[in-house]
Short mmCIF file of C-alpha atoms and ligand atoms in Angstrom, two decimals:
data_model
loop_
_atom_site.label_atom_id
_atom_site.label_comp_id
_atom_site.label_asym_id
_atom_site.label_seq_id
_atom_site.Cartn_x
_atom_site.Cartn_y
_atom_site.Cartn_z
CA MET A 21 -9.50 10.44 14.26
CA LYS A 22 -11.94 8.60 13.32
CA SER A 23 -11.15 7.05 9.91
CA SER A 24 -13.49 6.15 7.85
CA ASN A 25 -15.37 1.99 7.06
CA SER A 26 -15.12 2.89 3.74
CA ARG A 27 -11.56 1.75 2.89
CA PRO A 28 -9.46 -1.08 4.76
CA SER A 29 -6.78 0.11 7.16
CA ARG A 30 -3.43 0.43 5.71
CA VAL A 31 -1.49 0.41 8.75
CA GLY A 32 1.54 -1.69 8.26
CA ARG A 33 1.87 -1.22 4.39
CA ASN A 34 4.12 0.55 4.02
CA PRO A 35 5.59 -0.39 0.27
CA PHE A 36 8.15 2.59 0.70
CA THR A 37 10.31 0.08 2.79
CA HIS A 38 12.68 -2.59 1.99
CA GLU A 39 14.31 -4.30 4.67
CA LEU A 40 17.08 -7.26 3.51
CA LYS A 41 17.78 -10.10 5.21
CA PHE A 42 20.55 -12.46 5.10
CA THR A 43 20.97 -15.74 5.07
CA MET A 44 24.30 -17.16 6.03
CA ILE A 45 25.10 -19.25 3.50
CA GLU A 46 23.44 -15.47 0.83
CA LYS A 47 26.38 -14.23 3.34
CA ILE A 48 29.37 -16.48 2.79
CA LYS A 49 29.11 -16.39 -0.93
CA ILE A 50 28.56 -12.00 -0.72
CA GLY A 51 31.36 -12.20 1.17
CA LEU A 52 33.59 -14.10 -1.27
CA MET A 53 32.13 -12.64 -3.78
CA SER A 54 32.96 -9.33 -3.03
CA VAL A 55 36.94 -9.99 -3.06
CA THR A 56 36.75 -12.15 -6.30
CA VAL A 57 34.74 -10.74 -9.09
CA PHE A 58 32.76 -7.62 -7.05
CA PRO A 59 35.95 -5.72 -7.60
CA VAL A 60 36.43 -6.89 -11.28
CA ARG A 61 33.05 -6.08 -12.04
CA LEU A 62 33.01 -2.52 -10.39
CA LEU A 63 35.72 -2.14 -12.70
CA LEU A 64 34.37 -2.66 -15.90
CA VAL A 65 31.10 -0.87 -15.33
CA SER A 66 33.09 2.13 -14.09
CA PHE A 67 35.41 1.36 -17.23
CA PHE A 68 31.96 1.01 -19.81
CA MET A 69 29.94 4.51 -18.20
CA LEU A 70 33.19 6.62 -18.81
CA LEU A 71 33.33 5.30 -22.24
CA ALA A 72 29.98 6.33 -22.81
CA TRP A 73 30.11 9.51 -21.24
CA PRO A 74 32.36 11.07 -24.55
CA PHE A 75 29.73 9.56 -27.10
CA ALA A 76 26.55 11.52 -25.26
CA PHE A 77 28.38 14.20 -24.94
CA THR A 78 29.27 14.46 -29.32
CA ALA A 79 25.81 13.86 -29.25
CA SER A 80 24.11 16.45 -27.31
CA LEU A 81 26.68 19.37 -28.98
CA GLY A 82 25.06 22.02 -31.11
CA ARG A 83 21.15 20.36 -29.80
CA SER A 84 17.74 22.26 -29.03
CA GLU A 85 15.63 21.68 -26.34
CA PHE A 86 12.80 22.49 -28.97
CA VAL A 87 13.11 21.23 -31.87
CA ILE A 88 14.35 17.53 -33.17
CA GLU A 89 17.40 17.36 -35.43
CA PRO A 90 17.57 15.57 -38.77
CA GLN A 91 18.76 11.57 -38.00
CA SER A 92 22.54 12.44 -39.89
CA TRP A 93 24.44 8.86 -40.29
CA TRP A 94 26.41 9.99 -37.54
CA ARG A 95 23.98 10.70 -34.59
CA ARG A 96 23.40 7.20 -35.59
CA PHE A 97 26.41 6.22 -36.07
CA ILE A 98 26.38 7.45 -31.89
CA ASP A 99 23.34 5.82 -31.13
CA LEU A 100 24.22 2.54 -31.83
CA CYS A 101 27.56 2.82 -29.99
CA LEU A 102 25.60 4.00 -27.08
CA ARG A 103 23.14 1.11 -27.04
CA VAL A 104 26.33 -1.50 -27.41
CA ILE A 105 28.34 -0.11 -24.88
CA MET A 106 25.35 0.93 -22.35
CA ARG A 107 24.69 -2.75 -22.81
CA ALA A 108 27.96 -4.42 -22.06
CA MET A 109 27.80 -2.26 -19.40
CA TRP A 110 24.75 -3.94 -17.97
CA PHE A 111 26.07 -7.14 -19.00
CA CYS A 112 28.97 -6.72 -16.54
CA GLY A 113 27.02 -5.97 -13.52
CA GLY A 114 25.29 -9.12 -13.98
CA PHE A 115 22.11 -8.39 -16.09
CA HIS A 116 24.35 -11.50 -18.40
CA TRP A 117 20.73 -11.82 -19.94
CA ILE A 118 17.29 -9.86 -20.35
CA LYS A 119 14.31 -11.51 -20.99
CA VAL A 120 11.87 -9.39 -23.17
CA LYS A 121 8.12 -10.29 -23.87
CA GLY A 122 6.07 -8.91 -26.22
CA GLU A 123 6.98 -5.71 -28.81
CA ARG A 124 7.45 -2.35 -28.66
CA ALA A 125 5.09 -0.13 -30.46
CA ALA A 126 6.27 2.28 -33.33
CA SER A 127 6.70 5.68 -31.86
CA SER A 128 4.43 7.92 -34.09
CA GLU A 129 1.42 4.94 -32.94
CA VAL A 130 2.23 5.60 -28.71
CA PRO A 131 4.18 8.25 -27.82
CA ILE A 132 3.63 7.21 -24.40
CA LEU A 133 5.11 4.44 -22.18
CA THR A 134 4.37 3.77 -18.34
CA VAL A 135 6.46 1.71 -16.91
CA ALA A 136 6.29 -0.17 -13.67
CA PRO A 137 6.90 -1.09 -10.87
CA HIS A 138 9.49 1.34 -10.25
CA SER A 139 11.87 -0.33 -7.46
CA SER A 140 14.73 0.74 -8.24
CA TYR A 141 18.05 2.65 -10.47
CA PHE A 142 18.35 -0.80 -12.24
CA ASP A 143 14.43 0.30 -14.39
CA ALA A 144 17.21 2.31 -17.15
CA ILE A 145 17.60 -0.65 -18.06
CA PRO A 146 14.98 -0.58 -20.32
CA VAL A 147 15.28 2.81 -20.86
CA THR A 148 19.44 2.53 -22.33
CA MET A 149 17.85 -0.60 -24.75
CA THR A 150 15.40 1.40 -26.01
CA MET A 151 16.25 4.81 -26.22
CA CYS A 152 13.41 6.46 -24.76
CA SER A 153 13.21 9.74 -22.86
CA ILE A 154 11.94 9.99 -20.01
CA VAL A 155 10.88 12.16 -16.92
CA THR A 156 13.30 13.11 -14.23
CA LYS A 157 14.68 16.10 -12.15
CA LEU A 158 15.80 18.86 -12.82
CA GLU A 159 19.04 18.15 -10.47
CA SER A 160 19.84 14.57 -12.47
CA ARG A 161 21.45 16.58 -15.05
CA SER A 162 23.96 17.14 -13.09
CA ILE A 163 25.05 13.87 -12.08
CA PRO A 164 28.65 13.77 -13.12
CA VAL A 165 28.86 11.68 -16.44
CA TRP A 166 25.34 9.76 -15.36
CA GLY A 167 24.06 13.29 -16.29
CA THR A 168 25.14 13.14 -19.41
CA LEU A 169 23.83 10.07 -19.96
CA ILE A 170 20.62 11.09 -19.26
CA SER A 171 20.82 14.53 -20.75
CA TYR A 172 21.55 12.52 -24.09
CA ILE A 173 17.73 10.84 -23.97
CA ARG A 174 16.60 14.41 -24.04
CA PRO A 175 14.47 13.93 -21.03
CA VAL A 176 11.27 16.07 -19.93
CA PHE A 177 12.72 18.15 -16.57
CA VAL A 178 10.82 17.95 -13.60
CA PHE A 179 11.03 20.77 -10.56
CA ARG A 180 9.54 19.51 -7.81
CA SER A 181 8.86 22.69 -5.93
CA ASP A 182 7.21 24.35 -8.62
CA GLN A 183 4.27 24.62 -9.09
CA ASP A 184 3.52 25.81 -12.17
CA SER A 185 6.64 24.21 -13.21
CA ARG A 186 4.63 20.73 -12.53
CA ARG A 187 2.39 22.48 -15.89
CA LYS A 188 4.90 22.91 -17.76
CA THR A 189 5.74 19.86 -17.99
CA VAL A 190 2.99 18.09 -18.25
CA GLU A 191 2.89 21.00 -21.51
CA GLU A 192 5.85 19.62 -22.74
CA ILE A 193 4.75 16.09 -22.18
CA LYS A 194 1.57 17.05 -24.38
CA ARG A 195 3.78 18.74 -26.87
CA ARG A 196 6.38 15.62 -27.48
CA ALA A 197 3.54 13.22 -27.58
CA ARG A 198 1.17 15.46 -29.88
CA SER A 199 4.04 15.98 -32.56
CA GLY A 200 3.20 12.05 -34.60
CA GLY A 201 6.23 10.40 -34.21
CA GLU A 202 9.00 12.51 -33.98
CA TRP A 203 10.11 12.61 -30.54
CA PRO A 204 11.28 9.76 -29.53
CA GLN A 205 9.27 7.80 -26.96
CA ILE A 206 8.73 8.96 -23.60
CA MET A 207 9.06 6.08 -20.81
CA ILE A 208 6.82 7.27 -17.28
CA PHE A 209 7.21 5.56 -14.31
CA PRO A 210 3.58 7.19 -12.75
CA GLU A 211 4.03 5.93 -9.78
CA GLY A 212 6.91 9.15 -9.80
CA THR A 213 8.86 7.08 -6.14
CA CYS A 214 10.03 3.98 -5.84
CA THR A 215 8.48 1.03 -3.88
CA ASN A 216 9.51 -2.28 -3.01
CA ARG A 217 7.58 -3.95 -5.57
CA SER A 218 4.78 -4.75 -2.73
CA GLY A 219 2.05 -3.80 -4.83
CA LEU A 220 1.14 -0.70 -7.37
CA ILE A 221 0.84 2.63 -5.83
CA LEU A 222 -1.16 5.30 -7.22
CA PHE A 223 -0.02 6.63 -10.83
CA LYS A 224 0.25 10.09 -11.03
CA ALA A 225 -1.51 11.54 -14.05
CA GLY A 226 1.28 12.81 -16.34
CA ALA A 227 0.98 10.45 -18.74
CA PHE A 228 -2.65 10.41 -18.92
CA ILE A 229 -3.25 14.25 -19.45
CA PRO A 230 -2.93 14.59 -23.18
CA GLY A 231 -5.37 11.22 -23.87
CA LEU A 232 -3.56 9.13 -26.64
CA PRO A 233 -2.92 5.91 -26.63
CA VAL A 234 -0.19 4.42 -24.02
CA GLN A 235 2.09 1.16 -23.72
CA PRO A 236 2.12 -0.06 -20.70
CA VAL A 237 5.40 -1.90 -19.73
CA VAL A 238 5.53 -4.17 -16.99
CA LEU A 239 9.46 -4.93 -15.17
CA ARG A 240 10.01 -8.26 -12.61
CA TYR A 241 13.33 -9.31 -10.86
CA PRO A 242 13.06 -12.51 -10.17
CA ASN A 243 15.82 -12.82 -8.46
CA LYS A 244 15.36 -14.59 -4.95
CA LEU A 245 17.11 -12.21 -2.48
CA ASP A 246 15.80 -9.07 -3.77
CA THR A 247 19.90 -6.81 -3.99
CA VAL A 248 18.24 -4.41 -6.24
CA THR A 249 15.16 -2.64 -4.96
CA TRP A 250 16.09 0.62 -3.48
CA THR A 251 13.55 3.11 -1.38
CA TRP A 252 13.60 5.45 0.74
CA GLN A 253 13.87 3.10 3.89
CA GLY A 254 16.26 0.77 3.30
CA PRO A 255 19.63 0.31 1.63
CA GLY A 256 21.40 3.11 -0.27
CA ALA A 257 22.27 3.46 -3.53
CA PHE A 258 26.22 1.99 -3.22
CA LYS A 259 24.69 -1.45 -0.76
CA ILE A 260 22.07 -1.61 -3.62
CA LEU A 261 25.17 -1.43 -6.28
CA TRP A 262 27.49 -4.03 -4.36
CA LEU A 263 25.22 -6.19 -3.43
CA THR A 264 23.71 -6.64 -7.34
CA LEU A 265 26.93 -7.11 -8.60
CA CYS A 266 27.80 -10.00 -6.08
CA GLN A 267 25.23 -12.03 -7.35
CA PRO A 268 26.27 -14.22 -9.76
CA HIS A 269 23.61 -13.60 -12.35
CA ASN A 270 20.75 -10.67 -12.22
CA PRO A 271 18.13 -11.62 -13.81
CA MET A 272 15.14 -9.49 -15.23
CA GLU A 273 12.76 -9.12 -17.48
CA ILE A 274 10.53 -7.14 -19.31
CA GLU A 275 6.80 -7.02 -21.05
CA TYR A 276 5.58 -5.09 -23.59
CA LEU A 277 1.48 -5.22 -23.10
CA PRO A 278 -0.45 -4.53 -25.73
CA ILE A 279 -1.66 -0.80 -26.50
CA TYR A 280 -3.88 0.59 -24.13
CA THR A 281 -5.92 3.16 -26.30
CA PRO A 282 -7.69 5.59 -23.71
CA SER A 283 -11.91 5.43 -23.96
CA ASP A 284 -13.76 8.96 -24.31
CA GLU A 285 -14.17 9.29 -21.24
CA GLU A 286 -11.07 8.11 -20.11
CA LYS A 287 -9.38 11.16 -22.67
CA GLU A 288 -11.66 13.12 -20.67
CA ASN A 289 -10.60 12.05 -17.01
CA PRO A 290 -7.21 11.11 -16.33
CA ALA A 291 -7.47 10.05 -13.22
CA LEU A 292 -9.82 7.97 -14.19
CA PHE A 293 -7.34 6.68 -17.16
CA ALA A 294 -4.36 6.27 -15.10
CA ASP A 295 -6.40 4.37 -12.73
CA ASN A 296 -7.38 1.75 -14.86
CA VAL A 297 -4.00 0.88 -16.62
CA ARG A 298 -3.03 0.77 -13.27
CA LYS A 299 -5.73 -2.35 -12.77
CA LEU A 300 -4.43 -3.37 -15.48
CA MET A 301 -0.22 -3.38 -15.08
CA ALA A 302 -1.11 -4.43 -11.70
CA LYS A 303 -2.57 -7.72 -13.00
CA ALA A 304 -0.08 -8.46 -15.24
CA LEU A 305 2.25 -8.56 -12.48
CA GLN A 306 -0.56 -9.99 -9.85
CA LEU A 307 0.02 -7.55 -7.79
CA PRO A 308 -2.30 -6.15 -5.21
CA LEU A 309 -3.28 -2.18 -5.72
CA THR A 310 -2.37 -0.07 -2.67
CA ASP A 311 -4.32 3.46 -2.63
CA LEU A 312 -1.25 5.14 -1.68
CA SER A 313 0.49 7.82 -3.47
CA PHE A 314 3.93 9.15 -4.08
CA ASP A 315 2.95 12.47 -1.95
CA ASP A 316 2.14 10.25 1.13
CA ARG A 317 5.66 9.06 1.65
CA GLU A 318 6.56 11.20 3.55
CA ILE A 319 3.24 10.77 5.71
CA SER A 320 4.45 7.06 5.90
CA LEU A 321 7.51 7.51 6.47
CA SER A 322 7.61 10.64 9.31
CA ARG A 323 10.48 10.14 12.00
CA GLY A 324 11.71 11.95 15.14
CA PRO A 325 9.77 11.12 18.65
CA LEU A 326 6.68 12.16 18.02
CA HIS A 327 6.33 9.96 14.26
CA ILE A 328 3.04 9.04 13.37
CA TYR A 329 2.20 5.70 14.08
CA ASP A 330 -0.06 4.44 12.36
CA TYR A 331 -0.94 6.62 9.48
CA SER A 332 -3.95 5.49 7.96
CA SER A 333 -6.66 8.22 8.85
CA LEU A 334 -4.17 11.07 8.24
CA LEU A 335 -4.09 9.84 5.23
CA GLU A 336 -6.97 9.95 5.05
CA PHE A 337 -7.86 13.30 5.95
CA ASN A 338 -4.77 14.56 3.59
CA GLN A 339 -5.80 12.96 0.20
CA LEU A 340 -9.49 14.91 1.51
CA VAL A 341 -7.78 18.50 2.14
CA CYS A 342 -5.77 17.72 -1.36
CA ARG A 343 -8.72 17.74 -3.31
CA LEU A 344 -10.12 20.61 -1.70
CA GLY A 345 -7.35 22.72 -2.67
CA LEU A 346 -5.96 23.31 0.63
CA ARG A 347 -2.36 21.42 0.89
CA ALA A 348 -1.63 23.38 -1.54
CA GLY A 349 -1.69 26.55 0.38
CA THR A 350 -0.33 25.12 3.79
CA THR A 351 2.67 27.22 4.58
CA GLU A 352 3.79 27.69 8.22
CA LYS A 353 1.85 30.86 8.14
CA VAL A 354 -1.38 29.56 7.03
CA LEU A 355 -0.94 27.42 10.10
CA GLU A 356 -0.18 29.95 12.50
CA GLU A 357 -2.77 32.10 11.65
CA GLN A 358 -5.68 29.14 12.31
CA ALA A 359 -4.16 28.51 15.41
CA ARG A 360 -4.73 31.59 16.56
CA ARG A 361 -8.20 31.62 15.45
CA ALA A 362 -9.29 28.17 16.63
CA ARG A 363 -7.55 29.68 19.78
CA LYS A 364 -9.89 32.51 20.01
CA MET A 365 -13.03 29.76 19.84
CA GLN A 366 -11.82 28.36 23.30
CA GLY A 367 -12.68 25.23 22.46
CA ASP A 368 -16.36 25.92 20.94
CA ARG A 369 -17.78 23.62 19.29
CA LEU A 370 -18.05 24.20 15.38
CA GLY A 371 -20.78 22.43 13.56
CA LEU A 372 -20.58 21.60 9.36
CA GLU A 373 -21.87 25.60 8.33
CA ASP A 374 -19.01 27.09 11.03
CA PHE A 375 -16.51 24.86 9.87
CA ALA A 376 -17.12 25.71 6.37
CA GLN A 377 -16.87 29.55 6.93
CA PHE A 378 -13.78 29.16 9.45
CA LEU A 379 -12.06 27.15 5.67
CA ASN A 380 -13.32 29.48 4.04
CA LEU A 381 -15.02 27.37 1.92
CA PRO A 382 -18.52 26.45 -0.02
CA VAL A 383 -20.80 23.26 2.07
CA THR A 384 -19.37 19.78 -0.25
CA ASP A 385 -19.32 16.25 -0.28
CA THR A 386 -15.30 15.83 0.20
CA LEU A 387 -15.53 19.75 3.06
CA THR A 388 -18.47 17.43 4.80
CA GLN A 389 -16.14 14.42 5.29
CA VAL A 390 -13.21 16.28 6.50
CA HIS A 391 -15.67 17.04 9.63
CA SER A 392 -16.85 13.94 10.03
CA LEU A 393 -13.26 12.96 10.42
CA PHE A 394 -13.61 15.00 12.68
CA ASP A 395 -16.92 14.74 14.96
CA GLN A 396 -15.50 12.07 17.57
CA GLN A 397 -19.03 12.19 19.77
CA GLY A 398 -21.20 11.77 16.61
CA ASP A 399 -22.73 15.08 17.58
CA GLY A 400 -21.96 17.06 14.43
CA GLN A 401 -19.85 19.24 15.80
CA ILE A 402 -15.51 18.89 16.36
CA ASP A 403 -13.13 21.08 17.62
CA ILE A 404 -11.38 23.05 15.14
CA ARG A 405 -8.10 22.35 16.95
CA ASP A 406 -8.02 19.00 16.06
CA TYR A 407 -8.63 20.25 12.59
CA VAL A 408 -5.57 22.27 12.96
CA ILE A 409 -2.97 19.87 14.23
CA ALA A 410 -3.98 17.69 11.67
CA LEU A 411 -2.74 19.59 9.18
CA SER A 412 0.31 20.70 10.23
CA THR A 413 0.73 17.34 10.73
CA VAL A 414 0.83 16.22 7.50
CA HIS A 415 1.92 19.21 6.41
CA ARG A 416 5.32 18.13 8.18
CA PRO A 417 5.56 15.33 9.46
CA SER A 418 8.74 14.47 10.07
CA LYS A 419 8.37 18.29 11.95
CA SER A 420 6.73 16.96 14.61
CA MET A 421 7.97 19.14 17.65
CA LYS A 422 6.57 22.18 15.54
CA THR A 423 3.03 20.47 15.20
CA LEU A 424 3.33 19.70 19.29
CA LYS A 425 3.77 23.86 19.86
CA LEU A 426 2.19 25.02 17.53
CA ALA A 427 -0.95 22.60 19.37
CA PHE A 428 -0.15 24.24 23.07
CA LYS A 429 -0.37 27.22 21.27
CA MET A 430 -3.88 26.27 20.96
CA TYR A 431 -4.84 25.29 24.62
CA GLU A 432 -2.21 26.43 26.70
CA SER A 433 -3.60 28.76 29.63
CA GLU A 434 -1.64 32.09 29.55
CA GLU A 435 -1.06 32.27 32.74
CA SER A 436 1.56 29.35 33.08
CA GLY A 437 1.66 27.62 29.33
CA GLU A 438 0.58 24.63 30.96
CA VAL A 439 -1.85 21.91 28.93
CA LEU A 440 -4.07 19.69 31.18
CA GLU A 441 -3.28 16.06 30.96
CA GLN A 442 -5.82 15.23 28.79
CA GLU A 443 -5.66 17.55 26.64
CA ILE A 444 -2.26 16.91 25.47
CA ALA A 445 -3.74 13.42 25.10
CA ALA A 446 -6.17 15.18 22.30
CA ILE A 447 -3.02 16.16 20.51
CA LEU A 448 -1.43 13.30 20.55
CA GLU A 449 -4.39 11.13 19.47
CA ILE A 450 -4.20 13.70 15.95
CA MET A 451 -0.67 13.52 15.70
CA LEU A 452 -0.37 10.00 16.23
CA GLY A 453 -3.09 9.30 14.49
CA VAL A 454 -4.16 6.76 17.40
CA LYS A 455 -6.96 6.78 20.02
CA GLU A 456 -7.02 6.55 23.89
CA VAL A 457 -4.13 7.66 24.74
CA GLU A 458 -2.74 7.90 28.47
CA LEU A 459 -0.07 9.64 29.82
CA SER A 460 -0.20 8.71 33.01
CA GLY A 461 2.72 7.06 32.49
CA VAL A 462 4.79 10.36 31.82
CA PHE A 463 3.11 12.26 35.00
CA LEU A 464 3.99 9.04 37.12
CA SER A 465 8.09 9.28 35.64
CA LEU A 466 8.29 12.97 36.73
CA ASP A 467 8.77 13.51 40.33
CA GLY A 468 7.04 16.91 40.64
CA PRO A 469 3.98 17.39 42.79
CA ASP A 470 0.85 15.62 40.83
CA THR A 471 -0.45 18.46 39.13
CA GLU A 472 -1.66 16.99 35.35
CA LYS A 473 -1.11 19.60 33.77
CA MET A 474 2.37 20.79 32.06
CA THR A 475 4.12 23.18 29.77
CA TYR A 476 5.06 22.86 26.25
CA ASP A 477 8.97 23.20 27.82
CA GLU A 478 8.54 20.53 30.00
CA LEU A 479 7.27 17.62 27.36
CA HIS A 480 9.54 18.55 25.07
CA HIS A 481 12.43 18.14 27.58
CA PHE A 482 10.51 15.20 28.11
CA ILE A 483 10.45 13.70 24.67
CA ASP A 484 14.09 14.35 24.07
CA GLN A 485 15.13 12.41 27.59
CA HIS A 486 12.80 9.57 25.70
CA PRO A 487 14.13 8.38 22.23
CA ARG A 488 11.80 5.92 22.37
CA PHE A 489 8.53 7.74 23.76
CA VAL A 490 5.91 6.81 21.24
CA GLN A 491 6.90 2.57 22.01
CA ASP A 492 8.16 2.50 25.37
CA ILE A 493 6.51 5.29 27.41
CA LEU A 494 3.17 6.11 26.52
CA ASP A 495 -0.01 3.91 26.59
CA PHE A 496 -3.00 4.11 23.95
CA LYS A 497 -5.14 1.66 22.13
CA ASN A 498 -3.84 -1.56 21.05
CA HIS A 499 -0.23 -0.52 23.10
CA PRO A 500 -0.65 -0.87 26.03
CA ARG A 501 2.41 -0.10 28.53
CA LYS A 502 2.64 -1.25 31.40
CA PHE A 503 2.78 1.84 33.21
CA CYS A 504 -0.30 1.51 33.65
CA ILE A 505 -0.45 -1.14 36.65
CA GLY A 506 -0.29 2.14 38.90
CA ARG A 507 -2.74 4.45 38.01
CA PRO A 508 -5.54 1.85 36.99
CA LYS A 509 -7.74 3.97 37.31
CA SER A 510 -7.25 6.28 34.46
CA CYS A 511 -5.86 3.01 32.18
CA ASN A 512 -9.48 2.08 31.13
CA GLY A 513 -9.59 5.39 29.03
CA GLN A 514 -12.98 6.77 30.64
CA ASN A 515 -11.40 9.35 32.27
CA HIS A 516 -11.63 11.45 29.08
CA ASN A 517 -14.07 12.46 26.73
CA LYS A 518 -11.96 11.84 24.03
CA ASP A 519 -13.29 8.26 22.62
CA ASP A 520 -15.84 7.63 20.18
C1 LIG B 19 7.31 -4.22 1.37
O1 LIG B 19 5.85 -3.28 1.20
C2 LIG B 19 5.06 -4.43 1.90
C3 LIG B 19 4.16 -3.38 2.31
O2 LIG B 19 3.60 -2.79 1.03
C4 LIG B 19 5.33 -4.42 3.42
O3 LIG B 19 4.43 -5.42 3.92
C5 LIG B 19 6.80 -5.20 3.46
O4 LIG B 19 7.59 -5.75 4.40
C6 LIG B 19 7.88 -4.89 2.26
N1 LIG B 19 9.35 -6.25 2.04
C7 LIG B 19 10.16 -5.53 2.57
C8 LIG B 19 11.10 -6.84 1.94
O5 LIG B 19 10.68 -4.61 3.76
#
């Protein structure tokens, strides 16, 4: 698959990972703290959290989801108690003083605060200091103790799986935002997931759809040893708690930036509004912009023996098919159906018109871009099987064996179920996002006759035996393996016509 040159390569820049390395001195410090300060802090933190629970529980009694009850004196009292308790809890966790720059605007002025970068559960600190509402997964309501505290701040719940509920979430944000300050302000982490703070990823549009002024808030954790970052790949929740409680002091900085009022154009176009706020926040943070989004996380973190090696072109493909509305409707059944139709074409190459017909879509710029991604020979013709493999790969990045099986179904010969070596190479090129895949290593290490063909089961079996298949066995552009020595002829990448 080709990658358009309009965008710089994003390979190797994966902000969804966090790798911690310690020096010897840090290890000794952590060791000492673990047996002295840590247990005391953990006990105190737990104590304050438990202490907060009855307050939060009482306050949420008899509350309606749709109307704000009058602020009676006892509600105000409970609110004050909770703020004090939460502050004490963070204090015991090593967040002794928290630097606050700028000023938070009144809720009648700005209903929504957009907070970034989101990198940890310690990002709850500004929330407990302001008692703003947040947008969170419905599941978080059922976390013991913490769930009650979350419910106290009247979150807007999202059901991540359900397409319609996403709309409902936005409706609810709109409704509250337009209440003219009656509802608490909503703090939204527009990135929608945690990153390692190396850049700002794309913002989700939710906070920007109401088209009302927002106040950007930036967070900083200036500690040299970053113990707070909590991403998908990296230390888990408890390890982060442990390491953070072992630091003598955990500095944190919250900066309220000036209110941002959208222009008419931005009101019309939430994506533009979101992007302009993102630029402004990145500037305040002195961080680069990273053109990855919440949805790209799974693609850039794919695992398994055939994990995506270079995800840049697949990410680009994913963005385009999302734009075409093809991604949401993709199911296993749709993929099977497309694979069946692609098989029938028996490698016929499709021009743009035929491609549009295959997808039942009009020819648009975006569709043209998708088509050209697969135009390996630059003659305006594509092999539709490449498209189906790519779609299956981005649809289920971590289930690569399913994609492989689907791909085999499109290529295999009726009688033997075998697929030619160069076709397997073509399949893997799309799945891994690389070029010039060379399989001689695989065929060499199989003892059988030199058939240059393989069935799915044979390949599956081989991959099972080589968990580091991609790294150790495969040979592709920029990643040559020693196996090549035995077969110089087929190693120059000229033996099949998939190169461009
Ligand atoms: C954070 O993400 C960047 C890519 O954006 C990556 O290069 C870096 O290694 C990551 N940092 C850590 C500590 O893992």
